[in-house]
Coordinates of C-alpha atoms and ligand atoms in Angstrom, one line a residue:
X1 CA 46.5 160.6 135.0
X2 CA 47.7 156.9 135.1
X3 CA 46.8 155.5 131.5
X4 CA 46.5 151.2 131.4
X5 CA 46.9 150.0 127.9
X6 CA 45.4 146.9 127.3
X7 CA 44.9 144.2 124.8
X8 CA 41.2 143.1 124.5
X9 CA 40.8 139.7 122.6
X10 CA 36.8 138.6 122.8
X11 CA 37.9 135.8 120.9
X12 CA 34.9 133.3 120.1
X13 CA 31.3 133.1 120.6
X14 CA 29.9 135.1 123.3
X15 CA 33.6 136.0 124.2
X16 CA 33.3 139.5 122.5
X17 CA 30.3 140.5 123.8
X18 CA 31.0 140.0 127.6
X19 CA 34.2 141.8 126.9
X20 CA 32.8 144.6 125.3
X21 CA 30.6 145.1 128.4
X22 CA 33.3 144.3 130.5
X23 CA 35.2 147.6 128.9
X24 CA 32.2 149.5 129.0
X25 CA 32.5 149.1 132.7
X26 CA 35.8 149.5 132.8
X27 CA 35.4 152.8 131.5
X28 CA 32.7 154.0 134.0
X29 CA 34.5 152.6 136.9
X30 CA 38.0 154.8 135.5
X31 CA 35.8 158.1 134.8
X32 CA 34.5 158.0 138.2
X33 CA 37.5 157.5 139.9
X34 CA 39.1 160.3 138.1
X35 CA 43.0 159.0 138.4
X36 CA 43.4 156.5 135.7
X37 CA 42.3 155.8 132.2
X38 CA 42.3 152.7 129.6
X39 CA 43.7 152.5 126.3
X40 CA 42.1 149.8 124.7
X41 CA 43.1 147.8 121.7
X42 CA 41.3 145.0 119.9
X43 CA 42.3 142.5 118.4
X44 CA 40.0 140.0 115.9
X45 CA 42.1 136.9 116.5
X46 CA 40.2 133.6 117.1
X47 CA 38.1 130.6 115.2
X48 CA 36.7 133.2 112.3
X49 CA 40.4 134.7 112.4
X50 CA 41.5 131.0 111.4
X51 CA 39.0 130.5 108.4
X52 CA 39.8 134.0 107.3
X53 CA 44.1 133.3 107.5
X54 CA 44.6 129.2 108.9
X55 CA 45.7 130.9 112.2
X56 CA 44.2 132.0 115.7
X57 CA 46.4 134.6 115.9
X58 CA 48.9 135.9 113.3
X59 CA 52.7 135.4 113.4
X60 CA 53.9 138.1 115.5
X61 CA 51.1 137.8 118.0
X62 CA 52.6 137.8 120.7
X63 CA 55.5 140.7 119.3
X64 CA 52.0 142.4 119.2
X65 CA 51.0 142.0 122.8
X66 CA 54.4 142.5 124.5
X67 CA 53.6 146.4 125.3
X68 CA 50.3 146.1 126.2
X69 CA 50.0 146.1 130.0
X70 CA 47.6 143.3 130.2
X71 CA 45.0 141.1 128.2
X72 CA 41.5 141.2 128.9
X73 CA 40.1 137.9 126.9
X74 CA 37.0 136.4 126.5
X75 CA 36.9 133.0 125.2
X76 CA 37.9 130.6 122.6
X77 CA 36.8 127.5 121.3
X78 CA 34.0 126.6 118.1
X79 CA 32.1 123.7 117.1
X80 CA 33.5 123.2 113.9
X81 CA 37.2 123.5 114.7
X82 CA 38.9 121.0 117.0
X83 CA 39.8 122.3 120.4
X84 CA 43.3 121.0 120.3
X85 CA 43.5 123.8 116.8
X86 CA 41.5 126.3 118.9
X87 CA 42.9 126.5 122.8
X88 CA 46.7 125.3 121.2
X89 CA 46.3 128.2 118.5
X90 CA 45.7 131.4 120.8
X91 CA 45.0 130.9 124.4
X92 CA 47.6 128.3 125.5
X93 CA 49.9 130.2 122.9
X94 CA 49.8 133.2 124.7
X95 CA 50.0 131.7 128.2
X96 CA 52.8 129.4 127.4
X97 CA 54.6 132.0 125.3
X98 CA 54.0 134.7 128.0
X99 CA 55.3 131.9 130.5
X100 CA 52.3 133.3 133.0
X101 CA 52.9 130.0 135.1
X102 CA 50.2 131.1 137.4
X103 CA 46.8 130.5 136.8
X104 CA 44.4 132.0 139.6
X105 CA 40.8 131.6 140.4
X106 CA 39.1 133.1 143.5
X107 CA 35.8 131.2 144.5
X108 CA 33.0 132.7 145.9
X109 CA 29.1 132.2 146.6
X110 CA 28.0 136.1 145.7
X111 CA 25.0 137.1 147.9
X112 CA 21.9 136.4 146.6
X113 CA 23.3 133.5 143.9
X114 CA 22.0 129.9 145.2
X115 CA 24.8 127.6 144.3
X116 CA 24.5 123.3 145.0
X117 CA 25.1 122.9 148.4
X118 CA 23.2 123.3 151.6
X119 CA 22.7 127.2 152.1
X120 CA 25.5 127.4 155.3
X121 CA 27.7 125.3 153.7
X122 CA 27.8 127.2 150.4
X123 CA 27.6 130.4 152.5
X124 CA 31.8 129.3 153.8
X125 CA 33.0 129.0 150.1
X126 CA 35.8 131.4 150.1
X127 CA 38.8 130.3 147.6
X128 CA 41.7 131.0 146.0
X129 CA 42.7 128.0 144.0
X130 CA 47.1 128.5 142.3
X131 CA 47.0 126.3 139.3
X132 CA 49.9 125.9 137.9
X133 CA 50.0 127.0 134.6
X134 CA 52.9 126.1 132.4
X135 CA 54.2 122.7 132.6
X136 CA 52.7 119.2 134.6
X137 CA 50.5 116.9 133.2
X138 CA 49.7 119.9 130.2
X139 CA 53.4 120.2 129.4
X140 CA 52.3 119.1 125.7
X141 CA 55.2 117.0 125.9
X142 CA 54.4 113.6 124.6
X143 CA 53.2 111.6 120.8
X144 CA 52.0 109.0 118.8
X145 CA 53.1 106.1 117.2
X146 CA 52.0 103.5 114.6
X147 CA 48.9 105.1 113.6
X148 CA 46.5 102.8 112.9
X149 CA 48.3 99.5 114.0
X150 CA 47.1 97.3 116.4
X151 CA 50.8 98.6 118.0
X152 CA 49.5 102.5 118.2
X153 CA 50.3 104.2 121.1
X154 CA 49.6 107.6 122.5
X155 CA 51.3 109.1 125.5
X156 CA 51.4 112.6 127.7
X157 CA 54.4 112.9 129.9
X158 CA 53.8 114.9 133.0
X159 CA 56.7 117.1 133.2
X160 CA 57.8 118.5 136.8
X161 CA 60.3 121.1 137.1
X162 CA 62.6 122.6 140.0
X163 CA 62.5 125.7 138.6
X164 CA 59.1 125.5 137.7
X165 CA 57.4 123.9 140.7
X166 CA 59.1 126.0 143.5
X167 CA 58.0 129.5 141.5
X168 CA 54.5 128.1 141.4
X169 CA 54.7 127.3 145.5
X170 CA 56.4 130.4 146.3
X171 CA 53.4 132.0 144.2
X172 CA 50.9 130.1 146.0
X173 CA 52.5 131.0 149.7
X174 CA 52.9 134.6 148.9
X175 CA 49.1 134.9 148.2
X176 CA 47.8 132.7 151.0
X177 CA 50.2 135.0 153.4
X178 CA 48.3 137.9 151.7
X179 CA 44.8 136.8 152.5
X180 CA 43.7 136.9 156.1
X181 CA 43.6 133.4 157.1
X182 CA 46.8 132.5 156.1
X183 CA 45.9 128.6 154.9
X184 CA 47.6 127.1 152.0
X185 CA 46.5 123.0 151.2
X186 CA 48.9 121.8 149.1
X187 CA 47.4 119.0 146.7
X188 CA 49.0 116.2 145.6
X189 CA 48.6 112.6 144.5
X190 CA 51.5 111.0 145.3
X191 CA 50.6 107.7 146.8
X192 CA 49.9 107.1 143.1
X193 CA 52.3 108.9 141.1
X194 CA 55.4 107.7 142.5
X195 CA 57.8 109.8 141.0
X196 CA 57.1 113.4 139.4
X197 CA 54.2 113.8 142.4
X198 CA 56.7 113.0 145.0
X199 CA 59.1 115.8 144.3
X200 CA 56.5 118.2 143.4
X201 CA 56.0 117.5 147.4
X202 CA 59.5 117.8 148.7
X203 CA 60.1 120.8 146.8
X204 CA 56.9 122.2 148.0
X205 CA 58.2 121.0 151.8
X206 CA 60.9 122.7 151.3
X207 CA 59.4 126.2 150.2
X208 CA 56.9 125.8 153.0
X209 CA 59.7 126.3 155.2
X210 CA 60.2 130.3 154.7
X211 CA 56.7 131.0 155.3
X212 CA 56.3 129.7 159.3
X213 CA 53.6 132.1 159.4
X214 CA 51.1 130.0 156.7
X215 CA 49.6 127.0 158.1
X216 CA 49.9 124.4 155.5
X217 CA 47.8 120.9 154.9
X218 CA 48.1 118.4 151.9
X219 CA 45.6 116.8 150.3
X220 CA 45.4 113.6 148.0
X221 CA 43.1 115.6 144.5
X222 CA 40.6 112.4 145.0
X223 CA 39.7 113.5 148.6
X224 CA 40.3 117.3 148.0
X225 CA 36.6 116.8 145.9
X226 CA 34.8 115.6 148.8
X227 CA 36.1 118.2 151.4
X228 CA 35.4 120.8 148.8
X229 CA 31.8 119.8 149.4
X230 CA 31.5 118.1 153.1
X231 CA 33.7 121.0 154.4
X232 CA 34.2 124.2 152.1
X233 CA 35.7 126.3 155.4
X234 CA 38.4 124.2 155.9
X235 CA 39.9 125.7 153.0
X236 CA 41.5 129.0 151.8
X237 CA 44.3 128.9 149.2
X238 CA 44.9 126.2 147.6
X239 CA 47.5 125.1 145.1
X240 CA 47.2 122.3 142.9
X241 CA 49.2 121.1 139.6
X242 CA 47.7 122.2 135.8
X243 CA 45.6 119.1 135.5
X244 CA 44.5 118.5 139.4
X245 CA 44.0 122.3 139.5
X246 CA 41.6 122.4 136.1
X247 CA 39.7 119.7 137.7
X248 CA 39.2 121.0 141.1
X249 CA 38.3 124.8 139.5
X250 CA 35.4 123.1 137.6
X251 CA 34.0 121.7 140.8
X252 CA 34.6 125.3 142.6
X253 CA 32.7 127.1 139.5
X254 CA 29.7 124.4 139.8
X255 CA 29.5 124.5 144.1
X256 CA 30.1 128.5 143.2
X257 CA 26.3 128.7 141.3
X258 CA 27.3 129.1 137.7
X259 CA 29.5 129.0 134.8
X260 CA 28.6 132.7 134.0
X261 CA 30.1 134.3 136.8
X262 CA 33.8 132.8 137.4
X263 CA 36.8 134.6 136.7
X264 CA 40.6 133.8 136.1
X265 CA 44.0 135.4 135.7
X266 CA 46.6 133.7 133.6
X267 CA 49.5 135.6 135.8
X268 CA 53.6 136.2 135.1
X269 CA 54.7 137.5 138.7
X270 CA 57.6 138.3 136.7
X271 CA 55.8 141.2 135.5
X272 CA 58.3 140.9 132.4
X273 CA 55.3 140.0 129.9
X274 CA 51.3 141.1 129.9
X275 CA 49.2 139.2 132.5
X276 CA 45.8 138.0 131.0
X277 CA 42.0 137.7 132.5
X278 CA 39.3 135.8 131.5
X279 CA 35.9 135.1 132.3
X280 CA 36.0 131.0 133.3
X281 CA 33.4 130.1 130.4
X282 CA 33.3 128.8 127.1
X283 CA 32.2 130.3 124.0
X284 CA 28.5 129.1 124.2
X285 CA 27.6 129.4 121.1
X286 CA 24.0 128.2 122.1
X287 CA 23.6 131.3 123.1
X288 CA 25.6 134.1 121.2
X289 CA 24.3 136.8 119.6
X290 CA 21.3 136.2 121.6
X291 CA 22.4 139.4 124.4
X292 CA 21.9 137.7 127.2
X293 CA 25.3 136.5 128.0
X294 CA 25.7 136.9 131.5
X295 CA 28.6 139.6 131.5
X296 CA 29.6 139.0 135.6
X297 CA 32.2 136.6 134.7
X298 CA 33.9 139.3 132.5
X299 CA 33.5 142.0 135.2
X300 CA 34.6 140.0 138.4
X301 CA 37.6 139.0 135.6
X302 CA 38.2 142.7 135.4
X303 CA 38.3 143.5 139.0
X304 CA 41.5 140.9 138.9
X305 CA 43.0 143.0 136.1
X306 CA 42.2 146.1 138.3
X307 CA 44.3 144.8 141.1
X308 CA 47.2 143.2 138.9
X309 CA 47.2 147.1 137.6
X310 CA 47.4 148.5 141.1
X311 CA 44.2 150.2 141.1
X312 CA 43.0 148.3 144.1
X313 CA 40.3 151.0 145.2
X314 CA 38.6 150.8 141.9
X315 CA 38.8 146.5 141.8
X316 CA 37.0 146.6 145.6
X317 CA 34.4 149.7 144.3
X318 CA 33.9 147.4 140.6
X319 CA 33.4 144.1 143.3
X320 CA 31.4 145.9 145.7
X321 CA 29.4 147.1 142.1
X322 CA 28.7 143.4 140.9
X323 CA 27.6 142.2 144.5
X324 CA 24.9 144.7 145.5
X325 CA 23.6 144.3 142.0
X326 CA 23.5 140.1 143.1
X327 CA 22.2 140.6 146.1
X328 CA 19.6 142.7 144.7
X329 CA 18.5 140.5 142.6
X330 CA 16.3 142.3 140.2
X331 CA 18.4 142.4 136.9
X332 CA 20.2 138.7 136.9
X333 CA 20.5 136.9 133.3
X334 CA 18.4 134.0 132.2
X335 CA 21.6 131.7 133.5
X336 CA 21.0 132.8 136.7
X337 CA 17.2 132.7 136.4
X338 CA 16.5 135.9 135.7
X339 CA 15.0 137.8 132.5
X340 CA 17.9 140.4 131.9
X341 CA 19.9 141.1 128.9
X342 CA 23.6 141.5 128.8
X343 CA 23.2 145.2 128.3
X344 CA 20.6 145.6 130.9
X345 CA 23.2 143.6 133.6
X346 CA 25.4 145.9 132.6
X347 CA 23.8 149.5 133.4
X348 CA 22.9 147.7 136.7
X349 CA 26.5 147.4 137.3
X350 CA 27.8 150.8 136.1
X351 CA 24.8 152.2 138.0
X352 CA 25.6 150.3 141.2
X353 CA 29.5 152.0 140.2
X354 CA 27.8 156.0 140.1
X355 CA 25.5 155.3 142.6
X356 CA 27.7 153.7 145.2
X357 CA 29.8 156.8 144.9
X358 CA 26.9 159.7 145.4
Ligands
ATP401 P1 33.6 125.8 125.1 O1 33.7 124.6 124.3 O2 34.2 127.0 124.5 O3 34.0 125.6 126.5 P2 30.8 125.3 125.8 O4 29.6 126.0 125.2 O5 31.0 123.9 125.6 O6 32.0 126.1 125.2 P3 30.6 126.9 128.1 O7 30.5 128.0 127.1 O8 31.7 127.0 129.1 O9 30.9 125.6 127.3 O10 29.2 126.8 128.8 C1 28.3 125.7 128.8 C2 26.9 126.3 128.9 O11 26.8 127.2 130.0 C3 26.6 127.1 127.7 O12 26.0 126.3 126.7 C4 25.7 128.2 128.2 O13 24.3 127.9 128.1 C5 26.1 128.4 129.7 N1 26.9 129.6 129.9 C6 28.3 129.6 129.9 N2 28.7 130.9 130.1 C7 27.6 131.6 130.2 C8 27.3 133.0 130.4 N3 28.3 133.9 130.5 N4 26.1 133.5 130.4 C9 25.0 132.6 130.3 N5 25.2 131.3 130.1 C10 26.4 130.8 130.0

């Protein structure tokens, strides 16, 4: 039996407790299968980790990951630390030390979720947005100088690779030639940024050129906005730098119906290092310990870890799973205006996972 070990971080807020239903899932969907099984791990790092030791994670974090065959995370960030302490101290840590350079997140309206936009309109939302994930305008290269003078200054140098942007476009035209219409829109902003932006597009031109069977479009990030909402199927894949892309997958989460359902992969194609998967929201500490996070963030997340592990059967069955239990409609969370707690959503899900099979 194929055994997946991986590293489950539920970080802050309601981050452990979508992840813990999120394995819980994981574990039905694996027993009824029947070929594979998970070996989980947790680990306690995050905010309380930090008051506890004045780190997220400890030194040899990421020595303590490298095994693991991916990282299933839930979310980081707390009122009472600052975010740059927070994200810097465990989640950009791990991405940027793990060099996953690609940051993926599929967008779709799930049947029976009303998201913003007219019903047919919402209805052609179908997305795979490739942000890149290790260096642009979040390079972290940059400072400050003369604190406090009239003189201070404070700068963030967006920093463009070769190496870096051509992997990231030969990332994003793999998967759009993997997806059935074959559509990559390359975004941009280079009217205005007159130098890194215009060789992140002729190095982009020039990978283009070994895929002649993706169409390709480009897009300035200030017009991508409106045709996400006048025109949602014109697009497919899309790739976009770490700042455009962050941007544009806040206004795909929003036009998608909510914040509680969104997932992401943090990905090294490499396969050298673990890949890691995370729900899209925040900690939401308005709401933790409450139970009624709503968990379908975490378990679309895990159908992407399903997939990066090669059980593609069980990622379609977990989707399949999370849809009917949409569409029915009868056990949704509060976010989604329904009266159901995190554990109930849950058993819908693993039931929709038995049931599906009988
Ligand atoms: P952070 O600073 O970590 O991003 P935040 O609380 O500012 O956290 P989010 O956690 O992303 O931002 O979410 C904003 C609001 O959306 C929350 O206050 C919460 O009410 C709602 N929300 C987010 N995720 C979920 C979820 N999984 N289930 C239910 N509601 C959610």
């Amino acid at each position: 039996m194929r055994s997946h070990k991986v590293a489950v971080i539920g970080g802050d807020g309601i981050g452990p407790e979508v992840v813990e239903a999120g394995c819980r899932v994981l574990d039905a969907i694996a027993a009824d299968d029947g070929g594979f099984g998970f070996a989980f791990e947790h680990f306690d790092w995050g905010s309380d980790y930090y008051r506890k030791h004045g780190r997220m994670m400890p030194e040899d974090g990421l020595q303590q990951l490298e095994g693991f065959n991916a990282i299933y995370f839930g979310s980081v960030g707390d009122p009472n630390l600052p975010d740059d302490v927070t994200l810097w101290g465990l989640r950009l840590a791990i991405c940027q030390g793990f060099d996953q350079y690609a940051n993926v997140r599929p967008t779709r309206l799930l049947p029976g979720i009303g998201g913003p936009l007219r019903p047919d309109l919402g209805a052609q939302i179908d997305w795979v947005i490739v942000r890149e994930n290790s260096e642009g305008e979040y390079a972290g290269v940059g400072g400050r100088a003369h604190r406090g003078l009239p003189i201070e200054v404070g700068m963030d140098v967006a920093v463009f690779t070769r190496a870096g942007v051509e992997r990231i476009a030969r990332f994003a035209c793999d998967l759009a030639r993997s997806r059935p219409r074959r559509h990559l829109t390359i975004v941009t902003k280079s009217n205005a940024q007159r130098h890194g932006m215009v060789f992140w597009d002729d190095i982009c031109r020039t990978v283009i050129r070994d895929y002649p069977d993706v169409t390709v479009d480009w897009m300035l990030v200030d017009a991508m906005t409106q045709r996400m909402v006048l025109k949602p199927g014109t697009i497919d894949t899309v790739l976009a730098t770490n700042l455009h892309a962050d941007i544009l997958s806040d206004l795909a989460a929003a036009l998608a119906g909510s914040l509680g359902i969104g997932a992401t992969a943090n990905i090294d194609p490499s396969r050298k290092r673990p890949s890691m998967f995370e729900p899209i929201h925040g900690s939401a500490f308005d709401i933790t310990g409450k139970g009624i996070a709503n968990p379908l963030g975490a378990f679309w997340t895990a159908t992407m870890m399903l997939d990066h592990l090669g059980e593609t059967r069980a990622a379609e069955r977990l989707m399949q799973a999370i849809e009917t239990v949409t569409s029915r409609g009868d056990t949704l969370s509060p976010d989604l205006g329904g009266r159901a707690t995190t554990a109930e959503v849950t058993d819908a899900v693993i039931g929709a996972i038995t049931g599906a099979n009988a």
